PDB file of C-alpha atoms in Angstrom:
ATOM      1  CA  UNK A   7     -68.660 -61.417 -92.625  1.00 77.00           C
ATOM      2  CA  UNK A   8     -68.656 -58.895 -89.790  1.00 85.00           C
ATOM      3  CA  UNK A   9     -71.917 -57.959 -87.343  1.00 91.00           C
ATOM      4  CA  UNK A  10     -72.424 -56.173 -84.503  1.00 95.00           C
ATOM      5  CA  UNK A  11     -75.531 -56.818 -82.395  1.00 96.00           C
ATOM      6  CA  UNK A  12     -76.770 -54.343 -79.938  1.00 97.00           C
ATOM      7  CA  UNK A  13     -79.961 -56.365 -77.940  1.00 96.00           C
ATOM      8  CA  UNK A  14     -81.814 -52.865 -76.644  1.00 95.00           C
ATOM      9  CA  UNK A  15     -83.147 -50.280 -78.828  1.00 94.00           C
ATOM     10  CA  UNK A  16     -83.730 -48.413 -75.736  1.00 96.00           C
ATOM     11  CA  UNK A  17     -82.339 -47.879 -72.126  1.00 97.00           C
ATOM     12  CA  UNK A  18     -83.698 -45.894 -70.134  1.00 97.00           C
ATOM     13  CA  UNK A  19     -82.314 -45.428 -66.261  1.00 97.00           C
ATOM     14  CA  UNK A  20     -82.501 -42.823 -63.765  1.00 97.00           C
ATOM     15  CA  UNK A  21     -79.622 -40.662 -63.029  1.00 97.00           C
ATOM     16  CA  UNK A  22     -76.895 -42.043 -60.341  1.00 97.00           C
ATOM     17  CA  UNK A  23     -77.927 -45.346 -60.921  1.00 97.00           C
ATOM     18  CA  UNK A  24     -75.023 -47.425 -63.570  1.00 97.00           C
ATOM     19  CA  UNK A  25     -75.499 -47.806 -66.867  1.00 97.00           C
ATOM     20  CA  UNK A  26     -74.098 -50.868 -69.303  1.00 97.00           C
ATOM     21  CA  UNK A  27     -75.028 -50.819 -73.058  1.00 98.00           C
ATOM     22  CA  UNK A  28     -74.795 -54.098 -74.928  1.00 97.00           C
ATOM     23  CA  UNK A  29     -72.602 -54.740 -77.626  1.00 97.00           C
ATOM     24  CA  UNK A  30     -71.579 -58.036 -79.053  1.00 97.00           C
ATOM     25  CA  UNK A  31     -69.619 -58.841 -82.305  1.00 95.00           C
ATOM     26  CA  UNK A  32     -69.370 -61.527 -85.064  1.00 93.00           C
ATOM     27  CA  UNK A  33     -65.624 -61.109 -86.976  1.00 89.00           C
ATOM     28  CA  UNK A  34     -62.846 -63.866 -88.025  1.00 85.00           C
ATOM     29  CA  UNK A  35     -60.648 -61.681 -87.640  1.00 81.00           C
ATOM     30  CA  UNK A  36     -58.503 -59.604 -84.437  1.00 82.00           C
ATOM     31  CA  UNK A  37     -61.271 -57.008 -84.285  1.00 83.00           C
ATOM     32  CA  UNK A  38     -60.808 -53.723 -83.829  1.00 88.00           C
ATOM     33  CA  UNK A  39     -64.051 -51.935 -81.511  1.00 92.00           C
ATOM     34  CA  UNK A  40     -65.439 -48.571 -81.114  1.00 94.00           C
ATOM     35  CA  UNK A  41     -68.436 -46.526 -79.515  1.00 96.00           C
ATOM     36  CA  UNK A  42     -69.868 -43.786 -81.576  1.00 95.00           C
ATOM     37  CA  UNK A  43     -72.474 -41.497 -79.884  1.00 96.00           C
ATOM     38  CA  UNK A  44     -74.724 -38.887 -81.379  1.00 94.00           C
ATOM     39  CA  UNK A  45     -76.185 -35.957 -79.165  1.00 95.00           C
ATOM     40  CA  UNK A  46     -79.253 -34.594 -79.964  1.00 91.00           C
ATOM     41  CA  UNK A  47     -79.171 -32.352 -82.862  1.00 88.00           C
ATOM     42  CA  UNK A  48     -75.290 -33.307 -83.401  1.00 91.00           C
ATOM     43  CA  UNK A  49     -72.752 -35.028 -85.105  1.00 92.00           C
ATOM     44  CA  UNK A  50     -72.161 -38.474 -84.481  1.00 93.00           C
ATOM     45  CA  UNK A  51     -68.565 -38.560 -83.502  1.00 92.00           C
ATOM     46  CA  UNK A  52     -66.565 -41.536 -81.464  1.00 92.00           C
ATOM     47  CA  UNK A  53     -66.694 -41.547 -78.380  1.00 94.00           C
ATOM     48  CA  UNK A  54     -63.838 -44.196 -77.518  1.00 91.00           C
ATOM     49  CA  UNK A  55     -62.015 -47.259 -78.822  1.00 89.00           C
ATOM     50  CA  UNK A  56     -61.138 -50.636 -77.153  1.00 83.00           C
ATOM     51  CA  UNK A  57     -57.636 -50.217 -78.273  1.00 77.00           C
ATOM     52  CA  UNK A  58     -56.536 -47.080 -75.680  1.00 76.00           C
ATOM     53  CA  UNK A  59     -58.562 -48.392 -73.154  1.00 76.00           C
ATOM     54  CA  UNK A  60     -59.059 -45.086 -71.893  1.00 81.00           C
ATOM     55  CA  UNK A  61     -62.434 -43.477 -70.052  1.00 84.00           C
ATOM     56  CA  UNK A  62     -64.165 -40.911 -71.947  1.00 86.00           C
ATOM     57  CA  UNK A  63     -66.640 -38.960 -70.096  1.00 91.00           C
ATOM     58  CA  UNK A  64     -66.659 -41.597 -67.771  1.00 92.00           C
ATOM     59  CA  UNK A  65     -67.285 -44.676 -69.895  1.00 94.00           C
ATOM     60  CA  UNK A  66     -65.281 -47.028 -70.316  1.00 93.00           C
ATOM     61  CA  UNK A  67     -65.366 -50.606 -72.784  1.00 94.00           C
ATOM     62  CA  UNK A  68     -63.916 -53.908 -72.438  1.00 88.00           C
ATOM     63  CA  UNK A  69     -63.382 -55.772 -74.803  1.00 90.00           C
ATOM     64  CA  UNK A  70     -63.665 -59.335 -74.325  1.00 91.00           C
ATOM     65  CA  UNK A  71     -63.020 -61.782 -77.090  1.00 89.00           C
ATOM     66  CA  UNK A  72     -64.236 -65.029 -75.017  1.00 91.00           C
ATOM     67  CA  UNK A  73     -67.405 -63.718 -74.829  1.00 93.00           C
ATOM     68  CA  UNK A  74     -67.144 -61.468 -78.183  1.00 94.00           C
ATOM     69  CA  UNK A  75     -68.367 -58.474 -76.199  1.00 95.00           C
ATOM     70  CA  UNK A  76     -67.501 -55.134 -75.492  1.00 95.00           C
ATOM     71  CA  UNK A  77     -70.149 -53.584 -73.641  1.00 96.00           C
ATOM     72  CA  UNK A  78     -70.173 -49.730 -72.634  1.00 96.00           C
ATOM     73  CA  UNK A  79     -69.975 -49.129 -69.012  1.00 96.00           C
ATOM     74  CA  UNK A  80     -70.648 -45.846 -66.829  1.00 96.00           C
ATOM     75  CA  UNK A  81     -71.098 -46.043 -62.710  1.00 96.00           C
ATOM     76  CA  UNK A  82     -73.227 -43.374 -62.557  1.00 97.00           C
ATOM     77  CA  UNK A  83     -75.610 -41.797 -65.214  1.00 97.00           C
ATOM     78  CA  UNK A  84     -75.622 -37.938 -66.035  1.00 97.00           C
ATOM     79  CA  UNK A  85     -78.380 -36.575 -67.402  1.00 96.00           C
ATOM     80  CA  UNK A  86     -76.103 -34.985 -70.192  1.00 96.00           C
ATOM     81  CA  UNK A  87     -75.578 -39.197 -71.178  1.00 97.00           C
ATOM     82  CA  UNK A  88     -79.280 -39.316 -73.013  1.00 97.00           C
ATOM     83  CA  UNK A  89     -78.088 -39.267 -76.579  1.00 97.00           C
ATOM     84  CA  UNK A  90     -78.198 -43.038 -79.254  1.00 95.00           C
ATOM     85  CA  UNK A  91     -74.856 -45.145 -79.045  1.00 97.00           C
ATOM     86  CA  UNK A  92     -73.734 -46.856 -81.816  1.00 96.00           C
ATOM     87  CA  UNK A  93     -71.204 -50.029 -81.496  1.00 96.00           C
ATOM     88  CA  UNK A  94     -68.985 -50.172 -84.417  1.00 95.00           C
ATOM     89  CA  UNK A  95     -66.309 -52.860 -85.649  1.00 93.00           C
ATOM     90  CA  UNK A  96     -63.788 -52.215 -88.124  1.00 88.00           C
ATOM     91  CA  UNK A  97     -62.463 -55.277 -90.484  1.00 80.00           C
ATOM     92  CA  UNK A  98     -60.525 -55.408 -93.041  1.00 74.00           C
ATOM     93  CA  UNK A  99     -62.130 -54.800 -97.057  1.00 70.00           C
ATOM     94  CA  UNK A 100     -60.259 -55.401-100.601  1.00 66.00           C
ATOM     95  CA  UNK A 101     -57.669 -52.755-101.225  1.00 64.00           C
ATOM     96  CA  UNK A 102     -56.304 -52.893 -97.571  1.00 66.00           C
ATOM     97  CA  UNK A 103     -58.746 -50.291 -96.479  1.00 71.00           C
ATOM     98  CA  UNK A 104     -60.999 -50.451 -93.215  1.00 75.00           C
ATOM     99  CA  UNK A 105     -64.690 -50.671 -93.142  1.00 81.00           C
ATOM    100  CA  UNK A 106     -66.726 -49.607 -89.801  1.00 88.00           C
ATOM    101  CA  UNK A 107     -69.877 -51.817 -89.279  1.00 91.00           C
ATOM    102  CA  UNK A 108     -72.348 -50.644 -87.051  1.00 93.00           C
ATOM    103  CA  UNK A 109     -74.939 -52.006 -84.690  1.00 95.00           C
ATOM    104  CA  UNK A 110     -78.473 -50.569 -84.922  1.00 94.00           C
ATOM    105  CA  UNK A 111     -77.723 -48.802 -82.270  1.00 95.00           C
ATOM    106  CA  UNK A 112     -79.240 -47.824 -78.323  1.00 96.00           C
ATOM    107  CA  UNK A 113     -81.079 -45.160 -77.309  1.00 96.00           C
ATOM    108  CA  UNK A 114     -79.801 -44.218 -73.619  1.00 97.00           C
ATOM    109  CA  UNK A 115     -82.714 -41.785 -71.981  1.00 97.00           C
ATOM    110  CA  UNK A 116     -81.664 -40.821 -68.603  1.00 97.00           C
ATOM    111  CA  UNK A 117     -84.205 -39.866 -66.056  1.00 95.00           C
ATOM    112  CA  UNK A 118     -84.297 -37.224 -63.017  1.00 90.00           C
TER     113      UNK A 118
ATOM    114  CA  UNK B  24     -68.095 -26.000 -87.465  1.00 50.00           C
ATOM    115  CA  UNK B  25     -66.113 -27.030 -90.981  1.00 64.00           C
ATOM    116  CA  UNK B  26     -64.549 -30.475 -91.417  1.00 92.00           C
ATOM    117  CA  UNK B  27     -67.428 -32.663 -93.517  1.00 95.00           C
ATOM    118  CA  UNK B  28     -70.260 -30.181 -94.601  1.00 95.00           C
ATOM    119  CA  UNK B  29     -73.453 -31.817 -96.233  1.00 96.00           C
ATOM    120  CA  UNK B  30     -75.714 -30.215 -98.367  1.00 91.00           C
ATOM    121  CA  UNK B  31     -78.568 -29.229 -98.318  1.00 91.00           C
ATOM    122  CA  UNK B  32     -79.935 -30.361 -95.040  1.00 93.00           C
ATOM    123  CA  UNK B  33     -83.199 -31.097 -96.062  1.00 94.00           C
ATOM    124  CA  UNK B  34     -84.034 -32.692 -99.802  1.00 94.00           C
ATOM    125  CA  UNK B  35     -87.580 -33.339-101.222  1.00 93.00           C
ATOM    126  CA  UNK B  36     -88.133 -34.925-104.449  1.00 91.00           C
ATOM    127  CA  UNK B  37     -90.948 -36.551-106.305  1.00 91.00           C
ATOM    128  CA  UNK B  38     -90.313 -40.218-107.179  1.00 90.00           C
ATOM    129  CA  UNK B  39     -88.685 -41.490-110.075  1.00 89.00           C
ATOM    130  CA  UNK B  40     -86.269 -38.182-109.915  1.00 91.00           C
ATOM    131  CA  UNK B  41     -82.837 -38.476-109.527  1.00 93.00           C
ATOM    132  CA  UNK B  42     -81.322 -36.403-106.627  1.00 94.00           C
ATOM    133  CA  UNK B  43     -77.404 -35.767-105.764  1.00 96.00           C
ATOM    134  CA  UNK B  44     -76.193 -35.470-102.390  1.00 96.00           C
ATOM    135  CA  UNK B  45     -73.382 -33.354-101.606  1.00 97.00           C
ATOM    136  CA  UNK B  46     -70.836 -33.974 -99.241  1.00 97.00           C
ATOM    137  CA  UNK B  47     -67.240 -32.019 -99.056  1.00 97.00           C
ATOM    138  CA  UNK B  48     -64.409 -31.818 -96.737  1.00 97.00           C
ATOM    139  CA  UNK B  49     -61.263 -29.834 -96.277  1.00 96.00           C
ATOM    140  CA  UNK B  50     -59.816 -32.177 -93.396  1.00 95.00           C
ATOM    141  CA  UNK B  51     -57.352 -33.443 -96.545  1.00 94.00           C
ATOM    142  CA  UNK B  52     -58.697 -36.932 -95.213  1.00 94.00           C
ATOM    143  CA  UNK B  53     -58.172 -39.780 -98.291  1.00 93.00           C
ATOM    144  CA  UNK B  54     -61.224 -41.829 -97.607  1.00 93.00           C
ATOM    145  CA  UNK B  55     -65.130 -40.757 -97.818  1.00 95.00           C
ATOM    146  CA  UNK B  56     -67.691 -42.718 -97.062  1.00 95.00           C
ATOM    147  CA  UNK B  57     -71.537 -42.771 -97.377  1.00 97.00           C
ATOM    148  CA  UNK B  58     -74.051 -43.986 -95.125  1.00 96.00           C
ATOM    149  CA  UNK B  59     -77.696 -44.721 -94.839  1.00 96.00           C
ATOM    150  CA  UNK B  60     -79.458 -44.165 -90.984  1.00 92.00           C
ATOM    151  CA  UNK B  61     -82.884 -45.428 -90.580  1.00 91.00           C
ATOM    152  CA  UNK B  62     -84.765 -46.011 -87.359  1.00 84.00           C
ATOM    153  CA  UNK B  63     -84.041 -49.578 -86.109  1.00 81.00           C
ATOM    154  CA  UNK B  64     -81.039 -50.244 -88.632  1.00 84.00           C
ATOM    155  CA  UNK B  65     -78.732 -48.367 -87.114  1.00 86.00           C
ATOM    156  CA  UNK B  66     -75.988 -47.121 -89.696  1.00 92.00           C
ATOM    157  CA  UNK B  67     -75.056 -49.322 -93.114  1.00 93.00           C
ATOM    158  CA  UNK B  68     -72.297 -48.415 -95.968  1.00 93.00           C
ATOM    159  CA  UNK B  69     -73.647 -47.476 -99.703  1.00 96.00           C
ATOM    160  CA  UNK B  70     -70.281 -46.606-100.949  1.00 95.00           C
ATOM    161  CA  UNK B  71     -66.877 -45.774 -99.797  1.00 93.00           C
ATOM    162  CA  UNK B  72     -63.936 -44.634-101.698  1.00 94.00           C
ATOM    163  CA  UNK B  73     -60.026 -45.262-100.398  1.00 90.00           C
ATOM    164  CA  UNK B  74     -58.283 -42.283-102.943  1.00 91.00           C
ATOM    165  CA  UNK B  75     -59.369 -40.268-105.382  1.00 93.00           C
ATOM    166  CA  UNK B  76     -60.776 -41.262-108.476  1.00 94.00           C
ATOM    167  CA  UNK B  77     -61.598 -44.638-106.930  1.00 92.00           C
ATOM    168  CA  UNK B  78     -64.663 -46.300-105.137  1.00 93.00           C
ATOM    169  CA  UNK B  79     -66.106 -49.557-104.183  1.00 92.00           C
ATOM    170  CA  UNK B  80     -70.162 -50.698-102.877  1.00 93.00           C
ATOM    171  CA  UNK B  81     -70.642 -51.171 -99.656  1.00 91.00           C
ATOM    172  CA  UNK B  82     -73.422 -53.380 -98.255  1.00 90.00           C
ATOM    173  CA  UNK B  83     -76.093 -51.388 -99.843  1.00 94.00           C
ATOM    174  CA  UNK B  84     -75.542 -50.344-103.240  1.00 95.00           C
ATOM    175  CA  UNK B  85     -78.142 -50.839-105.219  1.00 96.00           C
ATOM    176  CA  UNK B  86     -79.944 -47.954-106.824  1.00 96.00           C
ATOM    177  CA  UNK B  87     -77.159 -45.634-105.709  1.00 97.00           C
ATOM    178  CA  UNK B  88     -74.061 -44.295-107.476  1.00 97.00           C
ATOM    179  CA  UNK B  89     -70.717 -42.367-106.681  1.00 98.00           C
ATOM    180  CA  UNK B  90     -68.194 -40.348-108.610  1.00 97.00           C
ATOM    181  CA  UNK B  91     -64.759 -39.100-106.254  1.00 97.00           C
ATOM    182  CA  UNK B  92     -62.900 -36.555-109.122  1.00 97.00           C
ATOM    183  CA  UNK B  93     -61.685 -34.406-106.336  1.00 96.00           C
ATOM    184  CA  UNK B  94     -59.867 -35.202-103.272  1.00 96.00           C
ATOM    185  CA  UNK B  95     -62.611 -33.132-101.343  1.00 97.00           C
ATOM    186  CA  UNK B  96     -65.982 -33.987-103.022  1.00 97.00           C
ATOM    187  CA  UNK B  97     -67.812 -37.021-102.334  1.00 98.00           C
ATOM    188  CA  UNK B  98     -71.344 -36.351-104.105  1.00 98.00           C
ATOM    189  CA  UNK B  99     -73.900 -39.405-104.183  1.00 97.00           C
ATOM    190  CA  UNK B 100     -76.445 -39.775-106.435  1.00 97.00           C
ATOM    191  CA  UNK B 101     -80.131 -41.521-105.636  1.00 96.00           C
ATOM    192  CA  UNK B 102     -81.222 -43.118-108.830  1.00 93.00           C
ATOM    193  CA  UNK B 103     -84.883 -43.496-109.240  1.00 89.00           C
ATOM    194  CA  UNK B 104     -84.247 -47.120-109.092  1.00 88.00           C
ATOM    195  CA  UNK B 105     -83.416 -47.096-105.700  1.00 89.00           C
ATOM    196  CA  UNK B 106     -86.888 -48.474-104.162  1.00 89.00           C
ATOM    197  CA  UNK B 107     -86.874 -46.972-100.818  1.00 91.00           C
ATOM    198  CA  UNK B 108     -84.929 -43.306-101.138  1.00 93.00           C
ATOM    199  CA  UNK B 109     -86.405 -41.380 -98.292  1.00 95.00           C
ATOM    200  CA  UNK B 110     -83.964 -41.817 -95.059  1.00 95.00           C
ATOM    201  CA  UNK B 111     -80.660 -40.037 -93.324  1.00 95.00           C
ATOM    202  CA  UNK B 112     -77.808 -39.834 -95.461  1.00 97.00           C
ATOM    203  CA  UNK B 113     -74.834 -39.372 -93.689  1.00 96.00           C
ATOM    204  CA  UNK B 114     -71.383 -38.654 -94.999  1.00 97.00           C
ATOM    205  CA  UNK B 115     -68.098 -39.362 -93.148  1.00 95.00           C
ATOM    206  CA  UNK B 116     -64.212 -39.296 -93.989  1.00 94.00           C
ATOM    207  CA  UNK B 117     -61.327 -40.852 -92.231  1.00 91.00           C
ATOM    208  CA  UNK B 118     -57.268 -39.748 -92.763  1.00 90.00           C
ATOM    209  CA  UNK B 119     -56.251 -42.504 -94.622  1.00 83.00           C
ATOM    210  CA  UNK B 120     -57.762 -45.466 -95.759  1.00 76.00           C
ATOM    211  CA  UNK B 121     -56.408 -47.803 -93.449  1.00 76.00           C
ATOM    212  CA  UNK B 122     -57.486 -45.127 -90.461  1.00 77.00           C
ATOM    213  CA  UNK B 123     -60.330 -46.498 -87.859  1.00 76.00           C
ATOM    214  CA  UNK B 124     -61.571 -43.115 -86.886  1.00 84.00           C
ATOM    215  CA  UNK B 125     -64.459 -41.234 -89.017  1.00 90.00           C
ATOM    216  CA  UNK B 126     -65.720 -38.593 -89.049  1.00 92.00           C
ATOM    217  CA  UNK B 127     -69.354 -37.265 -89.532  1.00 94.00           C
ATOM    218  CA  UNK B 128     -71.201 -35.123 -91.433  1.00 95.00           C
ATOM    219  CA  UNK B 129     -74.317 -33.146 -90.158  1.00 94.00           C
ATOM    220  CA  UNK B 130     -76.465 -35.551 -92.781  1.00 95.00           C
ATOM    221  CA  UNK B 131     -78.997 -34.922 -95.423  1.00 96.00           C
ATOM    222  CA  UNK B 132     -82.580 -36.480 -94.600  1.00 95.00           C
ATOM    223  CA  UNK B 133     -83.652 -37.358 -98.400  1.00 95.00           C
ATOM    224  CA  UNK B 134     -87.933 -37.288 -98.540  1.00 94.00           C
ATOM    225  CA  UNK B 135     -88.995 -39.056-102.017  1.00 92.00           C
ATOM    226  CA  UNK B 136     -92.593 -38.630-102.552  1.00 90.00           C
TER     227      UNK B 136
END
């Protein structure tokens, strides 16, 4: 079974000051990690994957399979960050298809 | 704003109704997917379908049901034995099934009374 555990429902830091939201993971499998965000009053869309290890907006996301992590990063927090982050794993399901499982999510409030 | 449009955005019913979600696309994406948000649970799978005229339960099934005729229609249907209805419905789609990207819908919030 896969699960994705995200400790903080909310986080709430002023802006400047670094930001880290938690995500850890439970799969038997070589898993394959994402961060989805949703905006107020938008879509949730993805915001990046482990696999391109690329910075988006500034955030980046290890991923690091000792510790079964992959924790979203930023050095300094915008006010334009405040929106709920979703960790998301996909694994394999029957058929050969993918299947996202998301953590419940944390709700990033940045402060003036 | 196309891609994944969900209908309508709010839905009130009285309980022990049935109610049907829509939720189309014209991104020609193979798989759909449905969703249920609530506060604190984050995001979990009622039903997905892989192709057309094909669809399997996700983690939360029960009291829910699916039909996938078209390539771009992905309706889901809250039975009335589905004991806790009201919520966020969210619809996504992804290219193909084996693609890790979704995407979203703007969601339906479902109030059963």
């Amino acid at each position: 079974a896969q699960r994705v555990t995200q400790p903080e429902k909310l986080l709430s830091v002023f802006k400047g000051a670094p930001v880290e939201l938690k995500c850890n993971y439970s799969y038997s499998g070589s898993p394959e990690l994402f961060w989805y965000v949703q905006y107020s009053r938008q879509r949730l869309q993805l915001l990046l994957r482990h696999i391109s290890r690329e910075s988006i907006k500034g955030f980046t996301a290890d991923l690091n399979k000792g510790e079964t992590s992959f924790h979203l990063k930023k050095p300094f927090a915008q006010e334009e960050d405040s929106a709920m982050y979703y960790c998301a794993l996909s694994g394999l399901v029957t058929g050969g298809g993918n299947k996202l499982t998301f953590g419940t999510g944390t709700q990033l409030k940045v402060e003036l | 704003d196309g891609g994944i449009t969900q209908s309508p955005k709010y839905l009130f019913r009285k309980e022990g109704q049935n109610v049907t979600l829509s939720c189309e696309q014209n991104l020609n994406h193979d798989a759909m997917y449905w969703y249920r948000q609530d506060p604190g649970q984050g995001l979990r799978l009622i039903y997905y379908s892989q192709i057309v005229n094909d669809f399997q339960k996700g983690d939360i099934a029960e009291g829910y049901s699916v039909s996938r005729e078209k390539k771009e229609s992905f309706p889901l249907t809250v039975t009335s034995a589905q004991k806790n209805p009201t919520a966020f419905y969210l619809c996504a789609s992804s290219l193909r099934r084996d693609s890790y990207e979704q995407y979203f819908g703007p969601g339906t919030r479902l109030t059963v009374t």
